[in-house]
Amino acid sequence: MSRPQPSPDRILQIGMGFQASKTLLSAIELGVFTELAKSPADGPALRDRLGLHPRAAQDFFDTLVALGLLRRVDGVYHNAEDTEAFLDRAKPAYAHLGGLLEMANGRLYGIFRHLTDTLRTGLPHDESQGGELDTYGALYADPARLKQFLASMTGVSHLANRTIAQQVSWQDYRTVADMGTAQGDLAVQILLAHPHLTGVGFDLPAAGPVFEEYVEAHGLKERLRFAGGDFFTDDFPRADAFTFGHILHNWDLKKKKLLLEKAWQALPEGGAVIVYDSLVDDDRSENASALLMSLTMHTVTDGGFGYTARECMSWMTEAGFGRTWSEHLVGPDSIVVGIKE
């Protein structure tokens, strides 16, 4: 019995995947889905509303149809159900997906094209290249770029943040400090779900205005404050629980361990450190999203990399935490918890 011949389809789909990706990202940048949410339109009308040249517009719109991102009915273009829900800038849900995709288009797409060079040299290709600032110092130095980056962190984390607010036994704590808080969505979701808690969001000082705007919009100004500083050199705020959401993967092993050690030192007995990330599976062969995120960290940071739950628990034990465990959250994200005993 002859063996079936292998097909090139999967290889081609992965290898040429950038075409579909950039088509979607350009549609977001141009506001295609926002315009169609206002009213469906035929090709010439939509082209005029977006200010596009006639040459490629029809192929662009029809490619979006073929990808399932738009529908065309009797020559009139409509949003698909999911793009209508998530990619209309006028809808609240846009903040939790559109911001991330804007950052992917404006920042990561260009950086990731240098992956081959990073693999050869070990060097990143982020905003710090050619300057004296590190990755986040350079990123935070540009207010417009910083606001987009912080919003994208909310987008990539929001579903996990809401899950953490429900999955962790927050009744055991009174105060929480979210380290590397960005806009503050993790702390916001936790405090919205648990009125007995108060909290602090800790990040570089430049993030303060963006954090405070987000917190005020959610009615938590009296319970959630901002603390500006550098968590490698400054003291941690006092809290019963520390959270690190999509933070540890940004740093090299020495700095990962330092943050966990500082959390242990600042916690009271019974306090918790709560880490979540797109964790690499222990066999390093299944969670492609986490491994791709780890590759991204190599291209955009000086020493960051992804890690497994087992590795994180070992670092927590080394820092002094007596009891550790890991649980799946949502999508590619999982949580690792350490208790100071």
PDB file of C-alpha atoms in Angstrom, residues 79-250:
ATOM      1  CA  ASN A  79     -18.865  44.008   7.490  1.00  0.00           C
ATOM      2  CA  ALA A  80     -18.749  40.377   8.544  1.00  0.00           C
ATOM      3  CA  GLU A  81     -20.302  39.699  11.939  1.00  0.00           C
ATOM      4  CA  ASP A  82     -16.991  39.593  13.812  1.00  0.00           C
ATOM      5  CA  THR A  83     -15.418  42.625  12.113  1.00  0.00           C
ATOM      6  CA  GLU A  84     -18.614  44.581  12.809  1.00  0.00           C
ATOM      7  CA  ALA A  85     -18.357  43.634  16.492  1.00  0.00           C
ATOM      8  CA  PHE A  86     -14.647  44.159  17.086  1.00  0.00           C
ATOM      9  CA  LEU A  87     -13.124  46.416  14.410  1.00  0.00           C
ATOM     10  CA  ASP A  88     -15.446  49.418  14.369  1.00  0.00           C
ATOM     11  CA  ARG A  89     -13.558  52.203  16.155  1.00  0.00           C
ATOM     12  CA  ALA A  90     -16.849  53.619  17.467  1.00  0.00           C
ATOM     13  CA  LYS A  91     -17.594  50.479  19.507  1.00  0.00           C
ATOM     14  CA  PRO A  92     -16.068  49.827  22.974  1.00  0.00           C
ATOM     15  CA  ALA A  93     -14.873  46.379  21.919  1.00  0.00           C
ATOM     16  CA  TYR A  94     -12.430  47.980  19.463  1.00  0.00           C
ATOM     17  CA  ALA A  95     -10.175  48.984  22.343  1.00  0.00           C
ATOM     18  CA  HIS A  96      -9.638  45.323  23.256  1.00  0.00           C
ATOM     19  CA  LEU A  97      -8.605  44.167  19.775  1.00  0.00           C
ATOM     20  CA  GLY A  98      -8.169  47.098  17.401  1.00  0.00           C
ATOM     21  CA  GLY A  99      -5.508  48.724  19.564  1.00  0.00           C
ATOM     22  CA  LEU A 100      -3.426  45.560  19.537  1.00  0.00           C
ATOM     23  CA  LEU A 101      -3.730  45.200  15.765  1.00  0.00           C
ATOM     24  CA  GLU A 102      -2.837  48.876  15.274  1.00  0.00           C
ATOM     25  CA  MET A 103       0.337  48.260  17.253  1.00  0.00           C
ATOM     26  CA  ALA A 104       1.041  45.112  15.239  1.00  0.00           C
ATOM     27  CA  ASN A 105       0.733  47.138  12.047  1.00  0.00           C
ATOM     28  CA  GLY A 106       2.636  50.213  13.207  1.00  0.00           C
ATOM     29  CA  ARG A 107       5.358  48.533  15.260  1.00  0.00           C
ATOM     30  CA  LEU A 108       5.649  44.748  15.293  1.00  0.00           C
ATOM     31  CA  TYR A 109       5.188  44.129  11.553  1.00  0.00           C
ATOM     32  CA  GLY A 110       8.272  46.161  10.717  1.00  0.00           C
ATOM     33  CA  ILE A 111      10.336  44.836  13.616  1.00  0.00           C
ATOM     34  CA  PHE A 112       9.529  41.178  12.965  1.00  0.00           C
ATOM     35  CA  ARG A 113      10.871  41.372   9.427  1.00  0.00           C
ATOM     36  CA  HIS A 114      14.324  41.468  11.077  1.00  0.00           C
ATOM     37  CA  LEU A 115      13.834  38.081  12.775  1.00  0.00           C
ATOM     38  CA  THR A 116      16.493  36.445  10.592  1.00  0.00           C
ATOM     39  CA  ASP A 117      19.063  39.004  11.716  1.00  0.00           C
ATOM     40  CA  THR A 118      18.048  38.523  15.364  1.00  0.00           C
ATOM     41  CA  LEU A 119      18.526  34.764  14.961  1.00  0.00           C
ATOM     42  CA  ARG A 120      22.010  35.338  13.535  1.00  0.00           C
ATOM     43  CA  THR A 121      23.191  38.036  15.920  1.00  0.00           C
ATOM     44  CA  GLY A 122      21.039  37.747  19.059  1.00  0.00           C
ATOM     45  CA  LEU A 123      20.296  41.466  18.791  1.00  0.00           C
ATOM     46  CA  PRO A 124      16.801  43.011  18.859  1.00  0.00           C
ATOM     47  CA  HIS A 125      15.489  45.545  16.347  1.00  0.00           C
ATOM     48  CA  ASP A 126      13.273  47.709  18.545  1.00  0.00           C
ATOM     49  CA  GLU A 127      13.095  51.446  19.266  1.00  0.00           C
ATOM     50  CA  SER A 128      16.230  51.356  21.428  1.00  0.00           C
ATOM     51  CA  GLN A 129      18.564  50.554  18.541  1.00  0.00           C
ATOM     52  CA  GLY A 130      21.113  53.282  17.914  1.00  0.00           C
ATOM     53  CA  GLY A 131      20.385  55.090  21.185  1.00  0.00           C
ATOM     54  CA  GLU A 132      21.325  55.029  24.848  1.00  0.00           C
ATOM     55  CA  LEU A 133      17.884  54.071  26.232  1.00  0.00           C
ATOM     56  CA  ASP A 134      16.785  50.481  26.782  1.00  0.00           C
ATOM     57  CA  THR A 135      13.735  49.021  25.050  1.00  0.00           C
ATOM     58  CA  TYR A 136      11.090  50.484  27.344  1.00  0.00           C
ATOM     59  CA  GLY A 137      12.910  53.733  28.012  1.00  0.00           C
ATOM     60  CA  ALA A 138      12.897  54.390  24.260  1.00  0.00           C
ATOM     61  CA  LEU A 139       9.304  53.254  23.826  1.00  0.00           C
ATOM     62  CA  TYR A 140       8.030  55.403  26.709  1.00  0.00           C
ATOM     63  CA  ALA A 141       9.902  58.489  25.471  1.00  0.00           C
ATOM     64  CA  ASP A 142       7.432  59.092  22.619  1.00  0.00           C
ATOM     65  CA  PRO A 143       3.983  60.054  24.066  1.00  0.00           C
ATOM     66  CA  ALA A 144       1.965  59.084  20.974  1.00  0.00           C
ATOM     67  CA  ARG A 145       3.744  55.758  20.547  1.00  0.00           C
ATOM     68  CA  LEU A 146       3.474  55.115  24.285  1.00  0.00           C
ATOM     69  CA  LYS A 147      -0.306  55.645  24.314  1.00  0.00           C
ATOM     70  CA  GLN A 148      -0.738  53.227  21.396  1.00  0.00           C
ATOM     71  CA  PHE A 149       1.516  50.669  23.107  1.00  0.00           C
ATOM     72  CA  LEU A 150      -0.312  50.876  26.443  1.00  0.00           C
ATOM     73  CA  ALA A 151      -3.685  50.517  24.721  1.00  0.00           C
ATOM     74  CA  SER A 152      -2.396  47.495  22.820  1.00  0.00           C
ATOM     75  CA  MET A 153      -1.379  45.884  26.116  1.00  0.00           C
ATOM     76  CA  THR A 154      -4.980  46.232  27.254  1.00  0.00           C
ATOM     77  CA  GLY A 155      -6.079  44.605  24.016  1.00  0.00           C
ATOM     78  CA  VAL A 156      -3.802  41.592  24.310  1.00  0.00           C
ATOM     79  CA  SER A 157      -4.595  41.121  28.022  1.00  0.00           C
ATOM     80  CA  HIS A 158      -8.257  42.036  28.496  1.00  0.00           C
ATOM     81  CA  LEU A 159      -9.825  38.555  28.290  1.00  0.00           C
ATOM     82  CA  ALA A 160      -7.182  37.112  30.607  1.00  0.00           C
ATOM     83  CA  ASN A 161      -7.612  40.065  32.989  1.00  0.00           C
ATOM     84  CA  ARG A 162     -11.359  39.433  33.260  1.00  0.00           C
ATOM     85  CA  THR A 163     -10.712  35.733  33.827  1.00  0.00           C
ATOM     86  CA  ILE A 164      -8.182  36.429  36.583  1.00  0.00           C
ATOM     87  CA  ALA A 165     -10.700  38.689  38.312  1.00  0.00           C
ATOM     88  CA  GLN A 166     -13.031  35.679  38.606  1.00  0.00           C
ATOM     89  CA  GLN A 167     -10.617  32.749  38.888  1.00  0.00           C
ATOM     90  CA  VAL A 168      -8.370  33.916  41.743  1.00  0.00           C
ATOM     91  CA  SER A 169      -9.630  33.798  45.361  1.00  0.00           C
ATOM     92  CA  TRP A 170      -9.463  37.559  45.887  1.00  0.00           C
ATOM     93  CA  GLN A 171     -11.530  37.380  49.087  1.00  0.00           C
ATOM     94  CA  ASP A 172      -8.297  36.385  50.860  1.00  0.00           C
ATOM     95  CA  TYR A 173      -6.702  39.792  50.142  1.00  0.00           C
ATOM     96  CA  ARG A 174      -7.406  43.466  50.794  1.00  0.00           C
ATOM     97  CA  THR A 175      -4.843  45.200  48.564  1.00  0.00           C
ATOM     98  CA  VAL A 176      -3.341  44.411  45.166  1.00  0.00           C
ATOM     99  CA  ALA A 177      -0.424  45.994  43.294  1.00  0.00           C
ATOM    100  CA  ASP A 178      -0.274  45.515  39.533  1.00  0.00           C
ATOM    101  CA  MET A 179       3.350  45.762  38.447  1.00  0.00           C
ATOM    102  CA  GLY A 180       4.011  47.048  34.928  1.00  0.00           C
ATOM    103  CA  THR A 181       0.379  48.109  34.867  1.00  0.00           C
ATOM    104  CA  ALA A 182       0.213  49.905  31.448  1.00  0.00           C
ATOM    105  CA  GLN A 183      -3.332  51.355  31.232  1.00  0.00           C
ATOM    106  CA  GLY A 184      -4.250  49.442  34.370  1.00  0.00           C
ATOM    107  CA  ASP A 185      -6.822  47.062  32.913  1.00  0.00           C
ATOM    108  CA  LEU A 186      -5.821  44.086  35.086  1.00  0.00           C
ATOM    109  CA  ALA A 187      -6.228  46.078  38.310  1.00  0.00           C
ATOM    110  CA  VAL A 188      -9.422  47.674  36.950  1.00  0.00           C
ATOM    111  CA  GLN A 189     -11.043  44.309  36.201  1.00  0.00           C
ATOM    112  CA  ILE A 190     -10.053  42.902  39.606  1.00  0.00           C
ATOM    113  CA  LEU A 191     -11.404  45.901  41.531  1.00  0.00           C
ATOM    114  CA  LEU A 192     -14.617  46.065  39.504  1.00  0.00           C
ATOM    115  CA  ALA A 193     -15.324  42.443  40.422  1.00  0.00           C
ATOM    116  CA  HIS A 194     -14.301  42.783  44.097  1.00  0.00           C
ATOM    117  CA  PRO A 195     -15.504  45.991  45.814  1.00  0.00           C
ATOM    118  CA  HIS A 196     -13.597  45.215  49.032  1.00  0.00           C
ATOM    119  CA  LEU A 197     -10.215  45.631  47.284  1.00  0.00           C
ATOM    120  CA  THR A 198      -8.072  48.705  46.819  1.00  0.00           C
ATOM    121  CA  GLY A 199      -5.063  48.805  44.558  1.00  0.00           C
ATOM    122  CA  VAL A 200      -2.076  50.500  43.012  1.00  0.00           C
ATOM    123  CA  GLY A 201      -0.768  50.356  39.461  1.00  0.00           C
ATOM    124  CA  PHE A 202       3.023  50.589  39.201  1.00  0.00           C
ATOM    125  CA  ASP A 203       4.796  51.581  35.985  1.00  0.00           C
ATOM    126  CA  LEU A 204       7.289  54.066  34.591  1.00  0.00           C
ATOM    127  CA  PRO A 205       6.127  57.639  35.375  1.00  0.00           C
ATOM    128  CA  ALA A 206       5.273  58.425  31.739  1.00  0.00           C
ATOM    129  CA  ALA A 207       2.402  55.912  31.920  1.00  0.00           C
ATOM    130  CA  GLY A 208       0.685  57.836  34.727  1.00  0.00           C
ATOM    131  CA  PRO A 209      -1.653  60.092  32.693  1.00  0.00           C
ATOM    132  CA  VAL A 210      -2.826  57.214  30.478  1.00  0.00           C
ATOM    133  CA  PHE A 211      -3.444  55.029  33.544  1.00  0.00           C
ATOM    134  CA  GLU A 212      -5.340  57.732  35.408  1.00  0.00           C
ATOM    135  CA  GLU A 213      -7.558  58.472  32.396  1.00  0.00           C
ATOM    136  CA  TYR A 214      -8.444  54.785  32.082  1.00  0.00           C
ATOM    137  CA  VAL A 215      -9.112  54.362  35.806  1.00  0.00           C
ATOM    138  CA  GLU A 216     -11.320  57.454  35.965  1.00  0.00           C
ATOM    139  CA  ALA A 217     -13.325  56.224  32.965  1.00  0.00           C
ATOM    140  CA  HIS A 218     -14.132  53.087  34.975  1.00  0.00           C
ATOM    141  CA  GLY A 219     -15.115  54.969  38.129  1.00  0.00           C
ATOM    142  CA  LEU A 220     -12.261  53.662  40.276  1.00  0.00           C
ATOM    143  CA  LYS A 221     -10.340  56.852  41.014  1.00  0.00           C
ATOM    144  CA  GLU A 222     -10.986  56.552  44.779  1.00  0.00           C
ATOM    145  CA  ARG A 223      -9.813  52.929  45.022  1.00  0.00           C
ATOM    146  CA  LEU A 224      -7.007  52.646  42.470  1.00  0.00           C
ATOM    147  CA  ARG A 225      -3.970  54.931  42.368  1.00  0.00           C
ATOM    148  CA  PHE A 226      -0.836  55.153  40.240  1.00  0.00           C
ATOM    149  CA  ALA A 227       2.743  54.850  41.500  1.00  0.00           C
ATOM    150  CA  GLY A 228       5.528  55.839  39.130  1.00  0.00           C
ATOM    151  CA  GLY A 229       8.955  54.271  39.311  1.00  0.00           C
ATOM    152  CA  ASP A 230      11.365  51.638  38.070  1.00  0.00           C
ATOM    153  CA  PHE A 231      10.540  48.265  39.595  1.00  0.00           C
ATOM    154  CA  PHE A 232      14.146  47.102  39.291  1.00  0.00           C
ATOM    155  CA  THR A 233      15.588  49.948  41.359  1.00  0.00           C
ATOM    156  CA  ASP A 234      12.677  51.307  43.435  1.00  0.00           C
ATOM    157  CA  ASP A 235      10.905  49.691  46.375  1.00  0.00           C
ATOM    158  CA  PHE A 236       7.714  47.804  45.626  1.00  0.00           C
ATOM    159  CA  PRO A 237       4.524  49.246  47.124  1.00  0.00           C
ATOM    160  CA  ARG A 238       3.057  47.335  50.053  1.00  0.00           C
ATOM    161  CA  ALA A 239       0.261  44.969  49.062  1.00  0.00           C
ATOM    162  CA  ASP A 240      -1.265  41.591  49.906  1.00  0.00           C
ATOM    163  CA  ALA A 241      -0.898  40.427  46.312  1.00  0.00           C
ATOM    164  CA  PHE A 242       1.324  41.388  43.393  1.00  0.00           C
ATOM    165  CA  THR A 243       0.288  40.789  39.802  1.00  0.00           C
ATOM    166  CA  PHE A 244       2.584  40.608  36.768  1.00  0.00           C
ATOM    167  CA  GLY A 245       0.512  40.381  33.587  1.00  0.00           C
ATOM    168  CA  HIS A 246       2.525  39.831  30.385  1.00  0.00           C
ATOM    169  CA  ILE A 247       5.549  41.288  32.195  1.00  0.00           C
ATOM    170  CA  LEU A 248       8.127  38.611  32.996  1.00  0.00           C
ATOM    171  CA  HIS A 249       8.568  37.642  29.340  1.00  0.00           C
ATOM    172  CA  ASN A 250      10.046  41.117  28.702  1.00  0.00           C
TER     173      ASN A 250
END
